[in-house]
Amino acid sequence: MKYEEFRKKVKGVPIVSGQYLKLAVDNTQAFKNQVGRWVKAGKLLRLRRGLYILNEDDRKINPSRLFISRELYSPSYVSMEFALAFYGLIPERVADVTCVSTKKTAEFQNTLGRFVYQHVKKNCFTGFREMKDEAGLGYFMAVPEKAVVDFLYLNQHLFKGQYDMVAGESFRLQNMATLNVQRMLQYAELFKSKKLTSIVKAIRHLINRKMS
């Protein structure tokens, strides 16, 4: 198959999966080699094994990295540092797309950036909602309170001494008054970690001091 014919078949598809390739063409070794040549030529971009996207000039749909994060590793939702920056809860811009998954911890690096996935237990895989990117494609994003709790849980080994001081100064958490602390405590209890619950309670005191 020539590239132009292939492009016409898939230009309306946001991400081209190996499963879709089987439907679009005869999945022969010769075609696999052709795909490899298209990747080397920059016509196709490989996101991970068996998952591709057309180059920017040839694709009709431009999916966001947030949508791609959902397709790369599922089930997953965007959380932790990326979500905290998204909600303005930390001052830094975050380049990596950080996610939570019930699968094992994983990381993918491709031409669109770095995608990091941290494992949580199934009973903690909650507190997220579906959102749409500019192309109208859906992805899952943690609500602000769950993004904070996920971040605290996965970094609790760094908390020593005064938990509120670490949260406010070392991690530079900001705009915390916008959060529903009771909801944060409910999410924290799912992890069954006394330290995590203590950290969230310390942050509650920090928020109350700043509001008084």
XYZ file of C-alpha atoms in Angstrom:
212
model
C 0.000 0.000 0.000
C 1.251 3.455 -0.866
C 1.398 6.053 1.893
C -1.150 8.360 0.215
C -3.721 5.564 0.119
C -3.007 4.733 3.752
C -3.242 8.408 4.760
C -6.689 8.744 3.182
C -7.892 5.703 5.129
C -6.763 6.986 8.533
C -6.631 10.795 8.312
C -9.909 11.105 10.229
C -8.737 8.810 13.028
C -7.061 10.580 16.003
C -4.790 7.635 16.817
C -3.982 4.656 14.633
C -3.777 1.422 16.624
C -2.481 -1.942 15.545
C -6.039 -3.255 15.826
C -7.243 -0.559 13.422
C -4.430 -1.421 11.005
C -5.712 -4.987 10.850
C -9.099 -3.678 9.755
C -7.694 -1.174 7.281
C -5.161 -3.398 5.547
C -3.899 -6.942 5.341
C -1.664 -7.218 8.372
C 1.299 -8.799 6.618
C 4.955 -8.588 7.566
C 5.569 -6.559 4.404
C 3.098 -3.931 5.584
C 4.705 -3.868 9.034
C 8.016 -3.133 7.355
C 6.333 -0.371 5.359
C 5.007 1.176 8.566
C 8.554 1.102 9.927
C 9.781 3.006 6.881
C 7.017 5.589 7.250
C 8.024 6.108 10.884
C 11.657 6.644 9.883
C 10.542 9.109 7.195
C 8.468 11.069 9.728
C 5.182 10.323 7.994
C 3.949 8.340 10.985
C 4.808 9.096 14.610
C 5.096 6.113 16.949
C 3.528 6.799 20.344
C 4.288 3.339 21.696
C 4.443 -0.120 20.220
C 1.374 -0.640 18.021
C 0.105 2.929 18.454
C 0.703 5.678 15.899
C -0.411 9.127 14.821
C -0.081 10.781 11.435
C 2.397 13.660 11.203
C 0.970 17.112 11.884
C 0.664 18.099 8.215
C -1.265 14.987 7.212
C -3.679 14.416 10.052
C -7.159 15.890 10.058
C -7.630 15.705 13.843
C -5.120 17.051 16.355
C -5.600 15.136 19.601
C -4.227 16.658 22.795
C -1.589 14.989 24.926
C -4.303 14.517 27.549
C -6.386 12.403 25.172
C -3.263 10.543 24.082
C -2.407 9.775 27.728
C -5.734 7.951 28.030
C -5.053 5.918 24.876
C -1.455 5.089 25.751
C -2.259 3.325 29.011
C -5.766 2.469 30.116
C -7.449 2.641 32.533
C -5.873 5.899 33.630
C -6.657 9.500 34.468
C -4.525 12.659 34.595
C -3.563 13.587 38.152
C -0.684 14.658 40.425
C 1.650 17.422 39.198
C 0.057 17.979 35.795
C -3.435 18.247 37.290
C -2.171 20.478 40.121
C -0.694 22.880 37.570
C -3.878 22.662 35.479
C -5.922 23.811 38.487
C -3.380 26.453 39.582
C -2.554 24.605 42.805
C 1.203 24.817 42.164
C 2.989 27.728 40.452
C 5.201 25.655 38.168
C 4.471 24.681 34.593
C 4.577 20.876 34.297
C 5.878 19.374 31.052
C 5.278 15.672 31.773
C 1.730 14.346 31.664
C 1.354 12.612 35.032
C -1.360 10.007 35.450
C -2.729 7.391 37.818
C -3.605 3.846 36.767
C -4.624 0.538 38.306
C -1.943 -1.065 36.146
C 1.697 -1.217 37.170
C 3.812 1.949 37.137
C 4.915 2.802 33.599
C 6.458 5.554 31.520
C 6.366 6.364 27.806
C 8.549 8.805 25.916
C 7.718 9.835 22.356
C 7.880 12.877 20.095
C 4.915 14.425 21.931
C 6.561 14.255 25.342
C 6.835 12.123 28.437
C 3.859 10.311 29.939
C 4.200 8.982 33.497
C 1.756 6.551 35.150
C 1.721 5.715 38.860
C -0.082 2.706 40.284
C -2.898 2.899 42.826
C -5.209 0.164 44.087
C -8.581 -0.280 42.410
C -10.528 1.072 45.384
C -8.500 4.309 45.119
C -9.129 4.666 41.385
C -11.863 7.283 41.722
C -12.323 11.038 41.989
C -12.018 11.915 38.314
C -14.289 13.208 35.570
C -14.363 13.133 31.796
C -13.319 16.306 30.014
C -12.945 17.237 26.338
C -9.940 18.660 24.543
C -10.086 21.249 21.750
C -10.725 18.495 19.199
C -13.698 17.255 21.224
C -11.853 14.103 22.312
C -12.454 12.804 25.810
C -9.945 12.208 28.585
C -10.182 11.703 32.344
C -8.903 14.322 34.801
C -8.798 14.079 38.593
C -10.955 16.566 40.454
C -8.733 19.061 42.348
C -9.084 17.345 45.728
C -8.198 13.910 44.331
C -5.231 15.327 42.395
C -3.846 16.670 45.677
C -4.452 13.407 47.541
C -2.871 11.310 44.773
C 0.151 13.612 44.818
C 0.469 13.491 48.604
C 0.080 9.712 48.735
C 2.723 9.061 46.096
C 5.115 11.537 47.727
C 4.368 10.925 51.399
C 7.824 9.422 51.945
C 9.201 12.954 51.475
C 7.090 14.372 54.315
C 9.022 14.558 57.554
C 8.428 16.773 60.557
C 5.831 19.507 60.143
C 3.626 18.309 57.340
C 1.976 21.684 56.725
C 5.382 23.366 56.340
C 6.484 20.743 53.800
C 3.272 21.173 51.809
C 3.445 24.947 51.827
C 7.177 25.515 51.381
C 8.788 22.431 49.811
C 5.967 21.512 47.432
C 4.705 25.099 47.082
C 1.044 24.164 47.146
C -1.054 27.297 46.625
C -4.684 28.411 46.313
C -5.600 25.663 48.753
C -8.608 27.617 50.042
C -10.414 26.630 46.846
C -10.395 22.987 47.935
C -13.036 21.041 49.821
C -10.909 19.641 52.625
C -13.607 17.269 53.853
C -13.668 15.719 50.384
C -9.867 15.448 50.501
C -10.092 13.557 53.777
C -12.635 11.164 52.280
C -10.318 10.435 49.366
C -7.339 10.058 51.727
C -9.170 7.459 53.809
C -9.455 5.220 50.744
C -5.682 4.666 50.845
C -5.800 3.423 54.461
C -2.620 5.318 55.319
C -2.465 7.012 58.722
C 0.396 9.215 57.551
C -1.533 10.392 54.494
C -4.574 11.241 56.631
C -2.305 13.157 59.031
C -0.796 15.113 56.135
C -4.233 16.112 54.843
C -5.306 17.182 58.339
C -2.138 19.271 58.632
C -2.964 20.938 55.332
C -6.434 21.674 56.698
C -4.820 23.554 59.580
C -2.602 25.401 57.090
C -5.656 26.467 55.075
C -7.519 27.577 58.220
C -4.539 29.689 59.358
C -4.323 31.419 55.986
C -8.057 32.144 55.952
C -8.191 33.499 59.504
